[in-house]
Tab-separated table of C-alpha atoms in Angstrom:
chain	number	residue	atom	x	y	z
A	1	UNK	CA	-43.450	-38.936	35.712
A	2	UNK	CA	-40.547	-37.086	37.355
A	3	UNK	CA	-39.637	-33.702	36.120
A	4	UNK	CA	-36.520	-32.713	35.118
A	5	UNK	CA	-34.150	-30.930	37.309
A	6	UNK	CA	-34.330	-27.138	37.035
A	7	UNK	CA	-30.250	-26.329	36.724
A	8	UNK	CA	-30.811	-29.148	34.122
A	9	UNK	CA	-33.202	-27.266	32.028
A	10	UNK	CA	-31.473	-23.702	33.053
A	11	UNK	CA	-27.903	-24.721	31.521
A	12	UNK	CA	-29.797	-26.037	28.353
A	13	UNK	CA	-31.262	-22.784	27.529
A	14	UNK	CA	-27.481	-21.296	28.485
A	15	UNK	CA	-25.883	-24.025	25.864
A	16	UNK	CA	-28.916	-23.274	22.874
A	17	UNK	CA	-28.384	-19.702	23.837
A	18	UNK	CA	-24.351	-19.827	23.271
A	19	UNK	CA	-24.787	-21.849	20.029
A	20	UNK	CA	-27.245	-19.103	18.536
A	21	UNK	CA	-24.734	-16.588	19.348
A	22	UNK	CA	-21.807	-18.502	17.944
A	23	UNK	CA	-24.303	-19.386	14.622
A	24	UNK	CA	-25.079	-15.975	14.145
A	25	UNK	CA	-20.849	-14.537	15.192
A	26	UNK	CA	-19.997	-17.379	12.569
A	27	UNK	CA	-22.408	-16.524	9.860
A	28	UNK	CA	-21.593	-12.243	10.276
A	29	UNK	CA	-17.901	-12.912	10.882
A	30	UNK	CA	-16.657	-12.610	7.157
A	31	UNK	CA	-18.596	-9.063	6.749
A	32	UNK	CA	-16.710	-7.636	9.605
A	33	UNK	CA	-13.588	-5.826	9.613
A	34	UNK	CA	-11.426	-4.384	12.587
A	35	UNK	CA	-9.663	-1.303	11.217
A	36	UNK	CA	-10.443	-2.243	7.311
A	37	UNK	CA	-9.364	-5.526	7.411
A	38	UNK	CA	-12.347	-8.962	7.681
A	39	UNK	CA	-12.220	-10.779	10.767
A	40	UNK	CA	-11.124	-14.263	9.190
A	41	UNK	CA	-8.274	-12.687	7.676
A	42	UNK	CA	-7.306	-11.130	10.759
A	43	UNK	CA	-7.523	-14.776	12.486
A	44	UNK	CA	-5.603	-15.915	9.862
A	45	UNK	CA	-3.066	-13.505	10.245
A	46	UNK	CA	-2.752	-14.154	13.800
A	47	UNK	CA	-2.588	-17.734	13.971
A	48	UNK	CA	0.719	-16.933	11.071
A	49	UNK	CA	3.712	-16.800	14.257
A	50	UNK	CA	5.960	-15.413	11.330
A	51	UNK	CA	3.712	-12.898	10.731
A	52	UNK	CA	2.850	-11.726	13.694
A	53	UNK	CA	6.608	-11.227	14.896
A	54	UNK	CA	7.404	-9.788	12.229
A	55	UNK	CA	4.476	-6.886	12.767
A	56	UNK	CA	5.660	-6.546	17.008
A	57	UNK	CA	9.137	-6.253	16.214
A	58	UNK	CA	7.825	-3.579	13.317
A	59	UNK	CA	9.899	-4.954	10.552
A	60	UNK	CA	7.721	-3.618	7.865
A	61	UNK	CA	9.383	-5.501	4.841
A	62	UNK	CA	9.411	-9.419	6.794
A	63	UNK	CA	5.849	-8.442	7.403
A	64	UNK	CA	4.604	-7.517	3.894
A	65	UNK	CA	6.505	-10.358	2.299
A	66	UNK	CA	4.944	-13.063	5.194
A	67	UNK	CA	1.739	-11.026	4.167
A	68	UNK	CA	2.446	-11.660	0.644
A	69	UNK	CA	2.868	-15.043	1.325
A	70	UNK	CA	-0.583	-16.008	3.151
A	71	UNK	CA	-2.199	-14.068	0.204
A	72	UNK	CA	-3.671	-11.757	2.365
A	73	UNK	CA	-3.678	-8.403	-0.028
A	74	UNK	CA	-5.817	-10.816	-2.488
A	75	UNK	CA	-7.910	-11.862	0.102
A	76	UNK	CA	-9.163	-8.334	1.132
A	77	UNK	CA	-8.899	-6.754	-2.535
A	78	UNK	CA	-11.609	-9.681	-2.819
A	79	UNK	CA	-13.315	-8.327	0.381
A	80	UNK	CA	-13.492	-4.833	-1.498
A	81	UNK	CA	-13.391	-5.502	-4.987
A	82	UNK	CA	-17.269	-5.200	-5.186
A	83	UNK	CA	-16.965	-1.463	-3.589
A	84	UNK	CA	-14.865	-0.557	-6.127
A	85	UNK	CA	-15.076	0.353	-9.816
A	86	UNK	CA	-11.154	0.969	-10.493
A	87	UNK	CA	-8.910	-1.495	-9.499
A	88	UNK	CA	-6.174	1.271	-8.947
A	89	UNK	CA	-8.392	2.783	-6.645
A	90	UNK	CA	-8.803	-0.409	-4.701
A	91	UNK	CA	-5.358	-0.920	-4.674
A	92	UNK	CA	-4.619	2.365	-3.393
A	93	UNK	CA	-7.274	1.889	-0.708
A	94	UNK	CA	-5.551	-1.523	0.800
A	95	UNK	CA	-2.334	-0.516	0.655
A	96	UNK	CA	-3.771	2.257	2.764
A	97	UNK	CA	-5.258	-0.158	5.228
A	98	UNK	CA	-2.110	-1.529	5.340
A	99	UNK	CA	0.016	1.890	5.853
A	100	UNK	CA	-3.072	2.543	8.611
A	101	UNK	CA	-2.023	-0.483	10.189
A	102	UNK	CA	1.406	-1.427	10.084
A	103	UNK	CA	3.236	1.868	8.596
A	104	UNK	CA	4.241	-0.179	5.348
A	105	UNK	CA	4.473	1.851	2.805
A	106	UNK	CA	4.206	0.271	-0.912
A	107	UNK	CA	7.433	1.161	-3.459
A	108	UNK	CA	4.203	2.424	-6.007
A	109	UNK	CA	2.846	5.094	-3.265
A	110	UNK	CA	4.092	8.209	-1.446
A	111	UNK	CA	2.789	8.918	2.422
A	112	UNK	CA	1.373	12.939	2.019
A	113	UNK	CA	1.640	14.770	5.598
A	114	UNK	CA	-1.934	13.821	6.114
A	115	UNK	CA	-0.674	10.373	6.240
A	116	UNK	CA	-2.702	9.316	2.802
A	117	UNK	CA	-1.252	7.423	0.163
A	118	UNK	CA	-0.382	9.228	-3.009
A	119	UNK	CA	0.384	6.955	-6.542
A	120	UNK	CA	3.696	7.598	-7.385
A	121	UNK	CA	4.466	9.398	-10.901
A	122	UNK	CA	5.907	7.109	-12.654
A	123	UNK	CA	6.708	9.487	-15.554
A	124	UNK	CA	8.537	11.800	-12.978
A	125	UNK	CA	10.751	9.240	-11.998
A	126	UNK	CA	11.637	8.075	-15.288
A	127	UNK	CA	11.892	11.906	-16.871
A	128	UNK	CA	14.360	12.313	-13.330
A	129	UNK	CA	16.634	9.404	-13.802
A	130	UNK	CA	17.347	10.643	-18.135
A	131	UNK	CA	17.645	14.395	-16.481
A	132	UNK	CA	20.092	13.321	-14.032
A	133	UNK	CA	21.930	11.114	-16.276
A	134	UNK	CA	22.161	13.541	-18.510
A	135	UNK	CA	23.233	16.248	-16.101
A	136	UNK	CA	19.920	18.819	-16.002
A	137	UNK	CA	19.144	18.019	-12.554
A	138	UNK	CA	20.914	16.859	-9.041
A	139	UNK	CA	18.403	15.270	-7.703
A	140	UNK	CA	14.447	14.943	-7.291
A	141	UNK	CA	12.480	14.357	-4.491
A	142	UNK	CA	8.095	13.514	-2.730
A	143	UNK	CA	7.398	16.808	-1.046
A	144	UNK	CA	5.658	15.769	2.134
A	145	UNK	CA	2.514	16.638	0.550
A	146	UNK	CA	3.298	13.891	-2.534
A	147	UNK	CA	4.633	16.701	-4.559
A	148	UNK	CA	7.372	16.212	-7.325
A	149	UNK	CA	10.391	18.541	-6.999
A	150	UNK	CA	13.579	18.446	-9.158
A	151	UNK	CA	16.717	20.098	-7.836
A	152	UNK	CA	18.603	21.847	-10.513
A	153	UNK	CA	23.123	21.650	-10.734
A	154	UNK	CA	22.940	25.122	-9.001
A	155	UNK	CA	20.925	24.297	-6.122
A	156	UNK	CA	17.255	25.454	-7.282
A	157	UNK	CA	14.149	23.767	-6.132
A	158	UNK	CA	11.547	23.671	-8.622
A	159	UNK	CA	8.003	21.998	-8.913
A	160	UNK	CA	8.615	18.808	-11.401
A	161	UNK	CA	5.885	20.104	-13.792
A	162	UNK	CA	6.956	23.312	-14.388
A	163	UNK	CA	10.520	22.005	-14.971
A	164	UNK	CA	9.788	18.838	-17.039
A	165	UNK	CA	8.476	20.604	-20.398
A	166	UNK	CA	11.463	22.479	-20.937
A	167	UNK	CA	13.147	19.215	-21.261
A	168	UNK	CA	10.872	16.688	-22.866
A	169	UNK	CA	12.201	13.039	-22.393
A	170	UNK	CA	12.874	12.981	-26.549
A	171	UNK	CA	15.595	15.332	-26.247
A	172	UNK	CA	16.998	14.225	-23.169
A	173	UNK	CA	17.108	10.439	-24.580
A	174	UNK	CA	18.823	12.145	-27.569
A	175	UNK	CA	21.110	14.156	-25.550
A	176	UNK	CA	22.263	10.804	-23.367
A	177	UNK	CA	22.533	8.655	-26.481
A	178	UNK	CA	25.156	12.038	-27.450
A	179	UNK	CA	26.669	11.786	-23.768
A	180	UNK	CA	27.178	7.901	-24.297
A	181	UNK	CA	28.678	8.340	-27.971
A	182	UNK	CA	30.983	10.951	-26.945
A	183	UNK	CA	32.053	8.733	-24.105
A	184	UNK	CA	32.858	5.796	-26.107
A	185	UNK	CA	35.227	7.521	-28.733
C-alpha cells in the first residue's frame, strides 16, 4: 500500500489547525471588545460605508444618526446590560464608549475636563430657561468640570445651587405668568 505524500499530510494538519483557530476566534468573537465596543459590532460597523465616512471625515452627528440607524447603541447596551444594575448607569457608560471613540457627545451629558461624561441637570436647565425668561439671570452655563453656573443681569457668576433656592421655580412660573399678563394688556 503506498503512503501518502508527506506535504500531503503536512498541509492537512496546517488546514485542521486553521479551522480550530477560526472555531475557537468564531466562538470567543462576540465576548471581545476593542476599546469597549464587541467585535461583531465593530464588523458590522465597518462593513456600514455610510458609517464609516461619516466617522473619517469626523462628522459626529451623520455618524451617531448612521449609528442609530444599524442599532448599534442597543446592540452593546445588550452587550453590557448584564454588568449593570441601573440602566442610567449603562447608558452613561456607552455613551462614554462612544465619546472615547468618536468625540460624540450625547445632548443628555456634559464632557468634565477629565473627559468623563456628566448627566446633565435637567432641573437646572429648566429652573434657567423660567429665570431667564423672567429676567433673574443672563445666562447659565457646564463649568468644564460639569458644574452648573448662572450668570446674574449684573455680570455675577454664581454656582447654580446656591442661586436656585432663592428663586424656587413656583415663584418664577408665577412671576412669568405676571410678565405675560402685563404684556398682553
Amino acid at each position: 500500500m503506498p503512503s501518502k505524500p508527506r506535504s500531503a499530510t503536512k498541509w492537512g494538519k496546517v488546514l485542521v489547525s486553521v479551522a480550530i483557530v477560526v472555531g475557537i476566534g468564531v466562538a470567543i468573537a462576540p465576548s471581545l471588545t476593542l476599546k469597549g465596543v464587541p467585535l461583531p459590532i465593530i464588523f458590522k460597523f465597518l462593513t456600514d460605508g455610510p458609517a464609516r465616512e461619516a466617522y473619517f471625515d469626523k462628522d459626529k452627528a451623520t455618524l451617531h444618526d448612521r449609528l442609530q440607524e444599524l442599532n448599534i447603541e442597543n446592540e452593546i447596551k445588550d452587550y453590557y446590560r448584564p454588568q449593570f444594575q441601573d440602566e442610567q448607569e449603562l447608558d452613561l457608560h456607552i455613551h462614554q464608549v462612544f465619546y472615547d471613540l468618536s468625540g460624540y457627545i450625547g445632548k443628555s451629558y456634559v464632557v468634565t475636563s477629565q473627559g468623563t461624561l456628566k448627566l446633565r441637570d435637567l432641573d437646572f436647565q429648566f429652573w434657567a430657561r423660567l429665570a431667564e425668561e423672567v429676567g433673574v439671570i443672563s445666562d447659565s452655563y457646564y463649568s468644564t468640570d460639569g458644574i452648573p453656573y448662572v450668570v446674574s443681569k449684573e455680570g455675577i457668576v454664581a454656582r447654580y445651587e446656591t442661586i436656585a433656592p432663592l428663586y424656587p421655580r413656583k415663584w418664577l412660573k408665577k412671576k412669568l405668568r405676571k410678565q405675560r399678563g402685563a404684556k398682553k394688556t
